[in-house]
CSV table of N, CA and C in Angstrom, one decimal:
chain,number,residue,atom,x,y,z
T,1,MET,N,-15.7,18.8,-12.2
T,1,MET,CA,-16.8,18.6,-13.3
T,1,MET,C,-16.3,19.7,-14.2
T,2,THR,N,-17.1,20.2,-15.2
T,2,THR,CA,-16.9,20.9,-16.1
T,2,THR,C,-17.1,22.3,-16.1
T,3,GLU,N,-16.6,22.9,-16.7
T,3,GLU,CA,-16.7,24.1,-16.3
T,3,GLU,C,-18.7,24.6,-17.6
T,4,GLN,N,-19.6,25.8,-16.7
T,4,GLN,CA,-21.2,25.4,-17.3
T,4,GLN,C,-20.9,27.1,-18.0
T,5,ASN,N,-20.6,26.8,-19.5
T,5,ASN,CA,-20.8,28.1,-20.2
T,5,ASN,C,-22.4,27.8,-21.1
T,6,ASN,N,-22.3,29.0,-21.4
T,6,ASN,CA,-23.7,29.8,-22.4
T,6,ASN,C,-23.5,29.0,-23.9
T,7,THR,N,-21.8,28.8,-24.6
T,7,THR,CA,-22.0,28.1,-26.1
T,7,THR,C,-22.6,27.1,-26.9
T,8,PRO,N,-23.0,26.7,-27.3
T,8,PRO,CA,-23.7,25.1,-27.2
T,8,PRO,C,-22.8,24.3,-28.1
T,9,GLN,N,-23.0,23.4,-27.3
T,9,GLN,CA,-21.1,22.2,-27.4
T,9,GLN,C,-21.7,20.7,-28.7
T,10,THR,N,-20.7,21.0,-29.6
T,10,THR,CA,-21.1,19.8,-30.8
T,10,THR,C,-21.8,18.3,-29.8
T,11,PRO,N,-22.5,17.6,-30.7
T,11,PRO,CA,-22.7,16.1,-30.2
T,11,PRO,C,-21.1,15.7,-30.0
T,12,GLU,N,-20.0,16.1,-30.5
T,12,GLU,CA,-19.1,15.5,-30.7
T,12,GLU,C,-17.8,15.3,-29.0
T,13,GLU,N,-18.0,16.6,-29.3
T,13,GLU,CA,-17.7,17.6,-27.6
T,13,GLU,C,-18.5,17.7,-26.5
T,14,LEU,N,-20.2,17.2,-26.9
T,14,LEU,CA,-20.3,16.4,-25.4
T,14,LEU,C,-20.2,14.7,-25.2
T,15,ARG,N,-19.9,14.4,-26.4
T,15,ARG,CA,-19.4,12.9,-25.9
T,15,ARG,C,-18.2,12.8,-26.0
T,16,ALA,N,-17.2,13.5,-26.0
T,16,ALA,CA,-16.2,13.7,-25.5
T,16,ALA,C,-15.9,14.0,-24.1
T,17,ASP,N,-17.3,15.0,-23.5
T,17,ASP,CA,-17.1,15.2,-22.2
T,17,ASP,C,-17.8,13.9,-21.3
T,18,ILE,N,-18.6,13.4,-21.9
T,18,ILE,CA,-19.2,12.8,-21.4
T,18,ILE,C,-18.0,11.5,-21.0
T,19,GLU,N,-17.2,11.1,-22.3
T,19,GLU,CA,-16.7,10.1,-21.6
T,19,GLU,C,-15.1,10.5,-21.3
T,20,ARG,N,-15.0,12.0,-20.6
T,20,ARG,CA,-13.8,12.5,-20.2
T,20,ARG,C,-14.5,12.2,-18.5
T,21,THR,N,-15.2,12.3,-18.2
T,21,THR,CA,-15.9,12.6,-17.2
T,21,THR,C,-16.0,10.6,-16.3
T,22,ARG,N,-17.0,9.9,-17.6
T,22,ARG,CA,-16.6,8.7,-16.5
T,22,ARG,C,-15.1,8.2,-16.6
T,23,ALA,N,-13.9,8.7,-17.2
T,23,ALA,CA,-12.5,8.0,-17.1
T,23,ALA,C,-12.5,8.9,-15.4
T,24,GLU,N,-13.0,9.8,-15.3
T,24,GLU,CA,-12.3,10.0,-14.1
T,24,GLU,C,-13.1,9.8,-12.9
T,25,LEU,N,-14.4,9.3,-13.4
T,25,LEU,CA,-15.0,8.9,-12.0
T,25,LEU,C,-14.5,7.1,-11.8
T,26,ALA,N,-14.2,6.8,-13.5
T,26,ALA,CA,-13.5,5.5,-12.6
T,26,ALA,C,-12.6,5.4,-11.8
T,27,ASP,N,-11.8,6.5,-12.2
T,27,ASP,CA,-10.7,6.6,-11.7
T,27,ASP,C,-10.6,6.9,-10.4
T,28,THR,N,-11.5,7.6,-10.3
T,28,THR,CA,-11.9,8.0,-8.6
T,28,THR,C,-12.2,6.5,-7.7
T,29,VAL,N,-12.9,6.0,-8.6
T,29,VAL,CA,-13.6,4.4,-7.8
T,29,VAL,C,-13.1,3.7,-7.5
T,30,GLY,N,-11.9,3.8,-8.5
T,30,GLY,CA,-10.9,2.6,-8.4
T,30,GLY,C,-9.9,2.9,-7.1
T,31,ALA,N,-9.4,4.6,-7.0
T,31,ALA,CA,-9.1,4.8,-6.4
T,31,ALA,C,-9.9,4.6,-4.3
T,32,LEU,N,-11.2,5.0,-4.4
T,32,LEU,CA,-12.2,4.3,-3.2
T,32,LEU,C,-11.9,3.0,-2.5
T,33,THR,N,-11.8,2.3,-4.0
T,33,THR,CA,-12.6,0.9,-3.4
T,33,THR,C,-10.7,0.5,-2.9
T,34,GLU,N,-9.8,0.9,-3.7
T,34,GLU,CA,-8.3,0.7,-3.5
T,34,GLU,C,-8.3,1.1,-1.8
T,35,ARG,N,-8.3,1.9,-1.6
T,35,ARG,CA,-8.3,2.7,-0.2
T,35,ARG,C,-9.2,2.4,1.2
T,36,LEU,N,-10.5,1.2,0.9
T,36,LEU,CA,-11.3,0.9,1.6
T,36,LEU,C,-10.9,-1.1,1.3
T,37,ASP,N,-10.1,-1.5,1.3
T,37,ASP,CA,-9.7,-3.0,0.8
T,37,ASP,C,-8.4,-2.7,1.8
T,38,VAL,N,-8.9,-3.1,3.1
T,38,VAL,CA,-7.9,-3.4,4.1
T,38,VAL,C,-7.0,-4.3,4.4
T,39,LYS,N,-8.0,-5.7,3.5
T,39,LYS,CA,-7.8,-6.8,4.0
T,39,LYS,C,-6.6,-7.4,3.0
T,40,GLY,N,-6.6,-6.3,1.7
T,40,GLY,CA,-5.5,-6.2,0.7
T,40,GLY,C,-4.2,-5.3,1.0
T,41,ARG,N,-4.7,-4.7,1.1
T,41,ARG,CA,-3.6,-3.8,1.6
T,41,ARG,C,-2.0,-4.0,3.2
T,42,ALA,N,-2.9,-4.5,3.8
T,42,ALA,CA,-2.3,-5.6,4.6
T,42,ALA,C,-1.5,-6.2,4.0
T,43,GLN,N,-2.1,-7.1,3.1
T,43,GLN,CA,-1.3,-8.0,2.8
T,43,GLN,C,-0.9,-7.4,1.8
T,44,ALA,N,0.0,-6.7,1.1
T,44,ALA,CA,0.3,-6.0,-0.1
T,44,ALA,C,1.8,-5.4,1.2
T,45,ARG,N,1.4,-4.9,2.3
T,45,ARG,CA,2.0,-4.4,3.1
T,45,ARG,C,3.0,-5.3,3.7
T,46,ALA,N,2.9,-6.8,4.2
T,46,ALA,CA,3.3,-7.4,4.7
T,46,ALA,C,4.1,-8.5,3.6
T,47,ASP,N,4.1,-8.2,2.2
T,47,ASP,CA,4.7,-9.2,0.8
T,47,ASP,C,5.4,-7.3,1.0
T,48,GLU,N,5.4,-6.4,0.9
T,48,GLU,CA,6.4,-5.8,0.7
T,48,GLU,C,7.3,-6.1,2.1
T,49,LEU,N,7.0,-6.5,3.3
T,49,LEU,CA,8.6,-6.3,4.4
T,49,LEU,C,8.8,-8.0,4.7
T,50,ALA,N,8.4,-8.6,3.9
T,50,ALA,CA,8.6,-9.8,3.3
T,50,ALA,C,9.6,-10.2,2.8
T,51,HIS,N,9.6,-8.9,1.7
T,51,HIS,CA,11.3,-8.8,0.9
T,51,HIS,C,12.1,-8.0,1.0
T,52,ASP,N,12.1,-7.2,2.1
T,52,ASP,CA,12.6,-5.6,2.3
T,52,ASP,C,14.0,-6.3,2.6
T,53,PRO,N,14.9,-6.1,2.5
T,53,PRO,CA,16.3,-6.8,3.7
T,53,PRO,C,16.4,-6.2,4.6
T,54,ARG,N,16.3,-4.7,4.9
T,54,ARG,CA,16.3,-4.4,6.3
T,54,ARG,C,14.8,-4.6,7.5
T,55,ALA,N,14.1,-5.2,7.2
T,55,ALA,CA,13.0,-6.1,7.9
T,55,ALA,C,14.1,-7.5,8.1
T,56,ARG,N,14.1,-7.9,7.5
T,56,ARG,CA,14.7,-9.9,7.5
T,56,ARG,C,16.0,-9.0,8.7
T,57,GLY,N,16.4,-8.3,8.5
T,57,GLY,CA,17.7,-7.7,8.8
T,57,GLY,C,17.5,-7.7,10.8
T,58,VAL,N,16.3,-7.0,11.0
T,58,VAL,CA,15.6,-6.9,12.6
T,58,VAL,C,15.9,-8.6,13.2
T,59,GLY,N,15.2,-9.2,12.2
T,59,GLY,CA,14.3,-10.2,12.9
T,59,GLY,C,15.9,-11.3,12.9
T,60,VAL,N,17.2,-10.8,12.0
T,60,VAL,CA,18.3,-12.0,11.9
T,60,VAL,C,19.1,-11.0,13.6
T,61,GLY,N,19.0,-9.8,13.6
T,61,GLY,CA,19.7,-9.6,15.1
T,61,GLY,C,19.5,-10.0,16.3
T,62,LEU,N,17.4,-10.0,16.3
T,62,LEU,CA,16.4,-10.4,17.2
T,62,LEU,C,16.9,-11.9,17.8
T,63,ALA,N,17.5,-12.6,16.5
T,63,ALA,CA,17.5,-14.3,17.0
T,63,ALA,C,19.4,-13.9,17.6
T,64,VAL,N,20.0,-13.1,17.3
T,64,VAL,CA,21.2,-13.6,17.6
T,64,VAL,C,21.2,-13.1,19.0
T,65,ALA,N,20.4,-11.8,18.9
T,65,ALA,CA,20.5,-11.8,20.7
T,65,ALA,C,19.8,-12.3,21.4
T,66,ALA,N,18.9,-13.4,21.3
T,66,ALA,CA,18.2,-14.3,21.8
T,66,ALA,C,19.2,-15.4,22.0
T,67,VAL,N,19.7,-16.0,21.5
T,67,VAL,CA,20.9,-16.7,21.7
T,67,VAL,C,22.3,-16.6,22.5
T,68,LEU,N,22.7,-15.1,22.1
T,68,LEU,CA,23.6,-14.8,23.3
T,68,LEU,C,23.2,-14.3,24.6
T,69,THR,N,21.7,-13.9,24.6
T,69,THR,CA,21.2,-13.8,26.0
T,69,THR,C,21.0,-15.8,26.5
T,70,VAL,N,20.9,-16.6,25.7
T,70,VAL,CA,20.7,-17.9,26.3
T,70,VAL,C,22.0,-18.4,26.5
T,71,ALA,N,23.2,-17.9,26.0
T,71,ALA,CA,24.3,-19.0,26.2
T,71,ALA,C,24.7,-17.8,27.0
T,72,PHE,N,24.0,-17.2,27.2
T,72,PHE,CA,24.8,-16.1,29.0
T,72,PHE,C,24.3,-16.3,30.0
T,73,ILE,N,23.2,-16.1,29.5
T,73,ILE,CA,22.4,-17.3,30.7
T,73,ILE,C,22.8,-18.8,31.1
T,74,VAL,N,23.0,-19.1,30.2
T,74,VAL,CA,23.7,-21.2,30.8
T,74,VAL,C,25.3,-21.0,31.0
T,75,TRP,N,25.9,-19.8,31.0
T,75,TRP,CA,27.5,-19.6,30.8
T,75,TRP,C,27.6,-19.5,32.6
T,76,ARG,N,26.5,-18.4,33.0
T,76,ARG,CA,26.5,-17.9,34.6
T,76,ARG,C,25.9,-19.1,35.3
T,77,LYS,N,25.1,-19.8,35.0
T,77,LYS,CA,24.4,-21.1,35.5
T,77,LYS,C,25.5,-21.9,36.4
T,78,ARG,N,26.4,-21.9,34.6
T,78,ARG,CA,27.8,-23.5,35.1
T,78,ARG,C,29.2,-22.6,35.6
T,79,ARG,N,29.1,-21.4,36.4
T,79,ARG,CA,29.5,-20.8,36.6
T,79,ARG,C,30.2,-21.2,38.0
């Protein structure tokens, strides 16, 4: 918010103050809307993780561990 003072403002200063306040309000509403969009945030995070090589590496590691576990169990049964 703007400071209140007792000096009269020109119409141009008032218009500039109103435009500045509108821009600040629009930014605030935009930020709140983004924070409340849970579905959109979840989708963005899923997209982010899908393109993250570290997340992909964890999936590959788990797949390799599963294959090795199955191979070990089969090997033990055949002995």
